[in-house]
PDB file of C-alpha atoms in Angstrom:
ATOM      1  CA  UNK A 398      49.383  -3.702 151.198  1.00 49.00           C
ATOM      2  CA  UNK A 399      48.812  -6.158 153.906  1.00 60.00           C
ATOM      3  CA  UNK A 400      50.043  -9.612 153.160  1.00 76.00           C
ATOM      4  CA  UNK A 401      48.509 -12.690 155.123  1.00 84.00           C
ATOM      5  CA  UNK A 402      50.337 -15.567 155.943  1.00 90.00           C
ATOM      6  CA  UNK A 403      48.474 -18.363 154.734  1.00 92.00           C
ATOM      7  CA  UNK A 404      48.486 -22.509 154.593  1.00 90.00           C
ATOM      8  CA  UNK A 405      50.361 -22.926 151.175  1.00 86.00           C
ATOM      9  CA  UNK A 406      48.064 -24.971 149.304  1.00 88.00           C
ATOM     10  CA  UNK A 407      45.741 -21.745 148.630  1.00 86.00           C
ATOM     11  CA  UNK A 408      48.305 -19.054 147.799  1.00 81.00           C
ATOM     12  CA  UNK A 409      48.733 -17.156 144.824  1.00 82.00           C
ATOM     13  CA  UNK A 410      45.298 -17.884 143.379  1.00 89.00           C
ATOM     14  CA  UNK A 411      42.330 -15.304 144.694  1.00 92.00           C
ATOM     15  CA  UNK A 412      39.240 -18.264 144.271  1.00 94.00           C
ATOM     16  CA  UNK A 413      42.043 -20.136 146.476  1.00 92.00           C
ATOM     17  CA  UNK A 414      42.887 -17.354 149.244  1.00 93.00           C
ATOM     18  CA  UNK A 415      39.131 -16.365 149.351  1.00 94.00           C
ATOM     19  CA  UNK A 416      37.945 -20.158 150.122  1.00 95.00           C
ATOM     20  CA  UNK A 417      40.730 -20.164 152.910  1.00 93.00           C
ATOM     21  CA  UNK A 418      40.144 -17.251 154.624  1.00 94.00           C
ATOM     22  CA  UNK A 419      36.315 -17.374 154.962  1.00 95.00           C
ATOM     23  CA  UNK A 420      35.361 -21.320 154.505  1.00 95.00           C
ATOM     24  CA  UNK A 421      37.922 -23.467 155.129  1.00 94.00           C
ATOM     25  CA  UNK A 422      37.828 -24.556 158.668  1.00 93.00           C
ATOM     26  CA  UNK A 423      35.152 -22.605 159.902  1.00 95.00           C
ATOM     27  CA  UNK A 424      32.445 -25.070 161.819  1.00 96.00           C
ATOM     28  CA  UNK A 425      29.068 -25.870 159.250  1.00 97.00           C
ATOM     29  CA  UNK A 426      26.460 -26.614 161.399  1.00 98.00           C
ATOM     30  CA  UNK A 427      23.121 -26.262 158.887  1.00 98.00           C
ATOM     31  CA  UNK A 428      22.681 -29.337 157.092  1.00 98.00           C
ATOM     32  CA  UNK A 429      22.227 -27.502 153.149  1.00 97.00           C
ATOM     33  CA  UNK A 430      25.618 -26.854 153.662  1.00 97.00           C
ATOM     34  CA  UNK A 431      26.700 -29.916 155.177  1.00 98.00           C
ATOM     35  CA  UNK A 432      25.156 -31.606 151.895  1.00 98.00           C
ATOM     36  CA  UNK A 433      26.575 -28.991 149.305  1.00 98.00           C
ATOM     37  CA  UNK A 434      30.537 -29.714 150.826  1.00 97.00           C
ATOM     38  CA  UNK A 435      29.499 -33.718 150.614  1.00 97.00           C
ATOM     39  CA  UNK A 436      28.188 -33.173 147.012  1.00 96.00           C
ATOM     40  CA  UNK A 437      31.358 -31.199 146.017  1.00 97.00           C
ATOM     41  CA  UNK A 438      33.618 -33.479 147.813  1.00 95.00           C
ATOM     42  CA  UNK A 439      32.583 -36.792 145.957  1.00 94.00           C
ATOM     43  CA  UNK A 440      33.219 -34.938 142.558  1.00 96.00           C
ATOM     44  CA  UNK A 441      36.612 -33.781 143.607  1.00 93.00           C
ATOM     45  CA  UNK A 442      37.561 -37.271 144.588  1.00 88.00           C
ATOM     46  CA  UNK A 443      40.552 -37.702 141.705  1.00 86.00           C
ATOM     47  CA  UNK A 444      40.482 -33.752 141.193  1.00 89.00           C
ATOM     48  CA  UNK A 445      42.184 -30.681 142.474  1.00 89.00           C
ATOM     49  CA  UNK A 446      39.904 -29.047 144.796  1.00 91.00           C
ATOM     50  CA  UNK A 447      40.697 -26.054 142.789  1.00 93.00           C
ATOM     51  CA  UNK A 448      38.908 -27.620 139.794  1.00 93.00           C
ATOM     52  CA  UNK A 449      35.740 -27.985 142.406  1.00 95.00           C
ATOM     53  CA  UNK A 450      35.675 -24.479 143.179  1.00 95.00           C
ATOM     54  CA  UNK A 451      35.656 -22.868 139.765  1.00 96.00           C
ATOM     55  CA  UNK A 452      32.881 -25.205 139.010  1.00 97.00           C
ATOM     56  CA  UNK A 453      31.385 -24.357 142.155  1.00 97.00           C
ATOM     57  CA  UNK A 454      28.496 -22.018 141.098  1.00 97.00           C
ATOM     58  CA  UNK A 455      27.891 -24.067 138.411  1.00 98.00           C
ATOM     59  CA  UNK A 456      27.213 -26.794 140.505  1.00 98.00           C
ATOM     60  CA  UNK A 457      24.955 -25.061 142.707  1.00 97.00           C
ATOM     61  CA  UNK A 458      22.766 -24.194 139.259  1.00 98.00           C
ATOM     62  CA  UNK A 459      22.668 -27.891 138.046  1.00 98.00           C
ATOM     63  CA  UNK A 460      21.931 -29.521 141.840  1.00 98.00           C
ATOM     64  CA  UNK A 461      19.063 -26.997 142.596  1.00 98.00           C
ATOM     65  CA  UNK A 462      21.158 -25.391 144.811  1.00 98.00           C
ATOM     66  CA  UNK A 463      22.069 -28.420 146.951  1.00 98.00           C
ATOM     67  CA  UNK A 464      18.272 -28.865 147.809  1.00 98.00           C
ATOM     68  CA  UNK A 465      18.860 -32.839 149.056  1.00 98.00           C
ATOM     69  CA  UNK A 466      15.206 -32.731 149.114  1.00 98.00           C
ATOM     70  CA  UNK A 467      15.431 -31.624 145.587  1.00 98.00           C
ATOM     71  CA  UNK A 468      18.326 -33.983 144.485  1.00 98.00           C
ATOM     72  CA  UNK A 469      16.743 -37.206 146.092  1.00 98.00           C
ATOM     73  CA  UNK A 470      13.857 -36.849 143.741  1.00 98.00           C
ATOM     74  CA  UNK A 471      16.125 -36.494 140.547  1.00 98.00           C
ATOM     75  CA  UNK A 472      14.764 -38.522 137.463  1.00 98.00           C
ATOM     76  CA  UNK A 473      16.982 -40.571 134.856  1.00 97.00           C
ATOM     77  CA  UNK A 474      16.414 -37.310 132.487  1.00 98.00           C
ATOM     78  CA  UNK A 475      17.800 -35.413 134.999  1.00 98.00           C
ATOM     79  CA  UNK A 476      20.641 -37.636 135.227  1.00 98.00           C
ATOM     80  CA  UNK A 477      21.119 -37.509 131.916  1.00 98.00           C
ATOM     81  CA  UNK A 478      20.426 -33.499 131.781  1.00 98.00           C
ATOM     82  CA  UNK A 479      23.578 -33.246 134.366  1.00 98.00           C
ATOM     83  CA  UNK A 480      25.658 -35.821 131.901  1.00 98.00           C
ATOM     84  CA  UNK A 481      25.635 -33.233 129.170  1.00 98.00           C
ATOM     85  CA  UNK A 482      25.836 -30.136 131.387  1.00 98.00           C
ATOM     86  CA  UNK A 483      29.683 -29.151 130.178  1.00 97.00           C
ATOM     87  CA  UNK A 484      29.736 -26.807 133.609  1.00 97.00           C
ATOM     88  CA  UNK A 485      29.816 -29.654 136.413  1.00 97.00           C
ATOM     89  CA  UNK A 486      32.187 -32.970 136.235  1.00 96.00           C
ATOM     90  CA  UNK A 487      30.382 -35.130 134.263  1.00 96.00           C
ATOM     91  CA  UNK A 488      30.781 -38.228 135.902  1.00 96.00           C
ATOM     92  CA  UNK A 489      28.396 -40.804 135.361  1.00 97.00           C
ATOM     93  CA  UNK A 490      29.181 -42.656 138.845  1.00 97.00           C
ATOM     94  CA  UNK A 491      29.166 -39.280 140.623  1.00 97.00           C
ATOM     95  CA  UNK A 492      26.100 -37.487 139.349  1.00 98.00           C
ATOM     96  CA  UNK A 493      24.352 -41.080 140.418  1.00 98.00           C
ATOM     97  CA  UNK A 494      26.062 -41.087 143.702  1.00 97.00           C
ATOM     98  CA  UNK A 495      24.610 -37.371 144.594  1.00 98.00           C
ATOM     99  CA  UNK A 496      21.387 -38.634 143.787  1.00 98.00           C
ATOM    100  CA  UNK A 497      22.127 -42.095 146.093  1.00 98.00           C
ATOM    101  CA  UNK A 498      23.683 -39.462 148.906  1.00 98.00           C
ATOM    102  CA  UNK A 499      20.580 -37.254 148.668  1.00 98.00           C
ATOM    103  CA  UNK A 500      18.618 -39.956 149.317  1.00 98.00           C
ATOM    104  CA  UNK A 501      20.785 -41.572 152.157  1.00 98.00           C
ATOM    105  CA  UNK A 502      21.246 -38.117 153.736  1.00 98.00           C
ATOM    106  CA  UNK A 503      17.089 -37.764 154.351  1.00 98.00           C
ATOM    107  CA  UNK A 504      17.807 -41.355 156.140  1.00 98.00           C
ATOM    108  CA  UNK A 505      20.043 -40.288 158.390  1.00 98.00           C
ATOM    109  CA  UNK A 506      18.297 -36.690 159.005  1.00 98.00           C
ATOM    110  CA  UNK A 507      15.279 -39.259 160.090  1.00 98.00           C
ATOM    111  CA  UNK A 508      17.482 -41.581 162.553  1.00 98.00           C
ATOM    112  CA  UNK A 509      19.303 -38.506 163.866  1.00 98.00           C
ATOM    113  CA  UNK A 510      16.863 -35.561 163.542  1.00 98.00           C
ATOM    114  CA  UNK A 511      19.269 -33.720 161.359  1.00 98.00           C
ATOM    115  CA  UNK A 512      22.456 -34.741 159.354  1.00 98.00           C
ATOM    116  CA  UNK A 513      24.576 -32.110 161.560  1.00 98.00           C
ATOM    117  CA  UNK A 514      23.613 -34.237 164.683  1.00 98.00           C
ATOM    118  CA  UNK A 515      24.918 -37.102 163.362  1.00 98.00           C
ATOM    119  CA  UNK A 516      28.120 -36.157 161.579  1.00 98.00           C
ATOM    120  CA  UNK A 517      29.107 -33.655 164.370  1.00 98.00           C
ATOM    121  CA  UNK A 518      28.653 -36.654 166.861  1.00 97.00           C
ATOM    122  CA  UNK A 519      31.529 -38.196 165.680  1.00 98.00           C
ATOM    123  CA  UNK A 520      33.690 -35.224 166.878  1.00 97.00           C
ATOM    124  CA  UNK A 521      31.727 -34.742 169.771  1.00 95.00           C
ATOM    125  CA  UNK A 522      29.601 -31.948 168.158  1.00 92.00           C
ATOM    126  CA  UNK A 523      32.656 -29.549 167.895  1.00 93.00           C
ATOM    127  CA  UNK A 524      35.821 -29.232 166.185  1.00 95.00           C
ATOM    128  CA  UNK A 525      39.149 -30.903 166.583  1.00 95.00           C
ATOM    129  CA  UNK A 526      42.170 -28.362 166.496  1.00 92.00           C
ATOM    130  CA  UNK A 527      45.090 -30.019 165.709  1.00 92.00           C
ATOM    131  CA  UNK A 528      48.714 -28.813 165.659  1.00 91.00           C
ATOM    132  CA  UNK A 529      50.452 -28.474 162.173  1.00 91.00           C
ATOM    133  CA  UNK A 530      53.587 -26.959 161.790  1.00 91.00           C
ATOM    134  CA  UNK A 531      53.848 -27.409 157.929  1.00 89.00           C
ATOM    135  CA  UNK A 532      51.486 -28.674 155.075  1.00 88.00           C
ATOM    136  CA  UNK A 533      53.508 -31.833 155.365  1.00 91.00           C
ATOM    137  CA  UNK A 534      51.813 -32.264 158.524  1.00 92.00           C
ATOM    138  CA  UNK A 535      48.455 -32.983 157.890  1.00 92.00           C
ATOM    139  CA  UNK A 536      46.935 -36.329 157.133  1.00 93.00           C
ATOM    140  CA  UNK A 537      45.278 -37.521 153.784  1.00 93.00           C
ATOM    141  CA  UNK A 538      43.146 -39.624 156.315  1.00 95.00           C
ATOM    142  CA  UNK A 539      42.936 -40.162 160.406  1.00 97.00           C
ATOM    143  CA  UNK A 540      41.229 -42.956 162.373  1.00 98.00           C
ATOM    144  CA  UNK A 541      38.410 -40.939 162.605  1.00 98.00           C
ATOM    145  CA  UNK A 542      38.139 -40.653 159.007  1.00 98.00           C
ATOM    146  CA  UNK A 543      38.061 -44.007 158.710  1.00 98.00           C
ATOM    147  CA  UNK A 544      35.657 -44.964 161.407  1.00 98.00           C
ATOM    148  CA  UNK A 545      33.114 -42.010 159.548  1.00 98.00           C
ATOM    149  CA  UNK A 546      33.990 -43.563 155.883  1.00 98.00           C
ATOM    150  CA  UNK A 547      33.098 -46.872 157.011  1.00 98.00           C
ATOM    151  CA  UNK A 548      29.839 -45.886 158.684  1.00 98.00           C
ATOM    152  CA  UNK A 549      28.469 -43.253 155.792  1.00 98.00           C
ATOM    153  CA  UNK A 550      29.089 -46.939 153.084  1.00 98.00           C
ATOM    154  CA  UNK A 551      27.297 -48.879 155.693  1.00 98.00           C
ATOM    155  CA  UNK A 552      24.349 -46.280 155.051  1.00 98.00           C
ATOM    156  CA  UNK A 553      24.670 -46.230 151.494  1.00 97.00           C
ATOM    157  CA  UNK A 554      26.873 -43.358 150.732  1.00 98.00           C
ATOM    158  CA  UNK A 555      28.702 -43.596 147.894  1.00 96.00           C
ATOM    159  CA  UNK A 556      31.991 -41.972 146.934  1.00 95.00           C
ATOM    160  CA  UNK A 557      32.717 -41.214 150.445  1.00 96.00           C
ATOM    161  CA  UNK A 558      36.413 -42.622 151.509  1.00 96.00           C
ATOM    162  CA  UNK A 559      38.292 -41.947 153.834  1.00 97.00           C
ATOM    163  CA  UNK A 560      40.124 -38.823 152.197  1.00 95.00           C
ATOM    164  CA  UNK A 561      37.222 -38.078 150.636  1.00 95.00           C
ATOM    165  CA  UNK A 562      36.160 -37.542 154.326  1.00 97.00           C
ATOM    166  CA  UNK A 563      38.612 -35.930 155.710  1.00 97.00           C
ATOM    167  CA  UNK A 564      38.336 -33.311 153.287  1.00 95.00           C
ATOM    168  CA  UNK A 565      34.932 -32.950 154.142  1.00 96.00           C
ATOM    169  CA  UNK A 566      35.980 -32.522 158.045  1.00 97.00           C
ATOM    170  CA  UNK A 567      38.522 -30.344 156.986  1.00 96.00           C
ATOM    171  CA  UNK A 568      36.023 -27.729 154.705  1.00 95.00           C
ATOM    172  CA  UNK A 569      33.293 -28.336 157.644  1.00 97.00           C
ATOM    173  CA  UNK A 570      35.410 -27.150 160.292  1.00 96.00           C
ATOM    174  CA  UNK A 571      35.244 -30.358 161.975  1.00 97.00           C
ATOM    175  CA  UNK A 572      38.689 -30.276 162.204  1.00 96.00           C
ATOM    176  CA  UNK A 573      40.898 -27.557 161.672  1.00 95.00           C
ATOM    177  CA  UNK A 574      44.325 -28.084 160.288  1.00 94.00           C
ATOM    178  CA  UNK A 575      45.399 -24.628 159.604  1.00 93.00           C
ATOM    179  CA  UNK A 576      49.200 -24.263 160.049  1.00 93.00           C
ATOM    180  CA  UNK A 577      50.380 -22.892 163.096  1.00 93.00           C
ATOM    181  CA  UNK A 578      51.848 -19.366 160.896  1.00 93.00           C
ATOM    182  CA  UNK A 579      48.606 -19.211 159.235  1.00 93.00           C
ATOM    183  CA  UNK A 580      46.435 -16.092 160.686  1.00 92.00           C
ATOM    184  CA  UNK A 581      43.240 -18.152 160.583  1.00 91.00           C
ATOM    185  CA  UNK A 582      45.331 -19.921 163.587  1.00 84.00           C
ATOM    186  CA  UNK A 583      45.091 -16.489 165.431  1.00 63.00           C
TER     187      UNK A 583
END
């Protein structure tokens, strides 16, 4: 059997190893996506990620499949249909804030002619590969993170700090902070 070095935060758990090897880190370009790791990065904030990604599916069910043109249209019984969904993280603040994100997303697709555009300018519309040795390494938050937290609040994103952010950049691809043993590195 063929054993894979990997960054230690996923091992020993298959959803975990799985997410690594074929998500993590790998460069989102299309905007759906772009809005489903935004969505599913607001209702980790204060949660394991791991939490997110058994949930995951679910998720996709109750938000139309991440359809932002879908989500920005949602109606207080929706709301309140996705309050009593027991699949999803029923977060009052969150479920409004996907609904608020949908909404600022289209805004920013309509300054920028897509949401990828925009985001990916920050990086300089590819990814940042940093160094990291060990999982001690890498940053709750960067500069960068900061500068794009500050700049998604001043368009009316919600729930979108700076780790909040980073972890975005970091299941985008916009940066990748594999570990320097991990294979994904090579």
């Amino acid at each position: 059997m063929e054993t894979k070095e990997r960054c230690g935060w996923c091992k020993n758990d298959a959803l975990y190893e799985k997410y690594h090897d074929e998500e993590w880190g790998v460069p989102v370009y299309e905007d759906q996506k772009l809005f489903e790791f935004l969505i599913l990065e607001t209702f980790q904030a204060g949660l394991s990620w791991i939490t997110i990604l058994r949930k995951r599916e679910n998720f996709r069910e109750a938000f139309d499949q991440f359809d932002y043109t879908i989500v920005a249209q949602y109606t207080e019984d929706k709301i309140q249909e996705l309050l009593e969904n027991p699949g999803i993280i029923r977060n009052k603040l969150k479920v409004r804030a996907a609904v608020s994100n949908a909404q600022a997303f289209m805004q920013v697709q309509q300054e920028f002619g897509s949401f990828s555009k925009y985001i990916w300018g920050f990086t300089g519309d590819g990814p940042i590969v940093n160094t990291r040795t060990t999982l001690r390494d890498i940053p709750a938050t960067t500069p960068l993170s900061d500068q794009i937290s500050k700049d998604l609040k001043k368009r009316g994103f919600k729930f979108v700090g700076s780790t909040v952010v980073y972890a975005h950049m970091q299941a985008t691809g916009m940066v990748d902070d594999h570990i320097e043993s991990c294979w994904k590195r090579n």
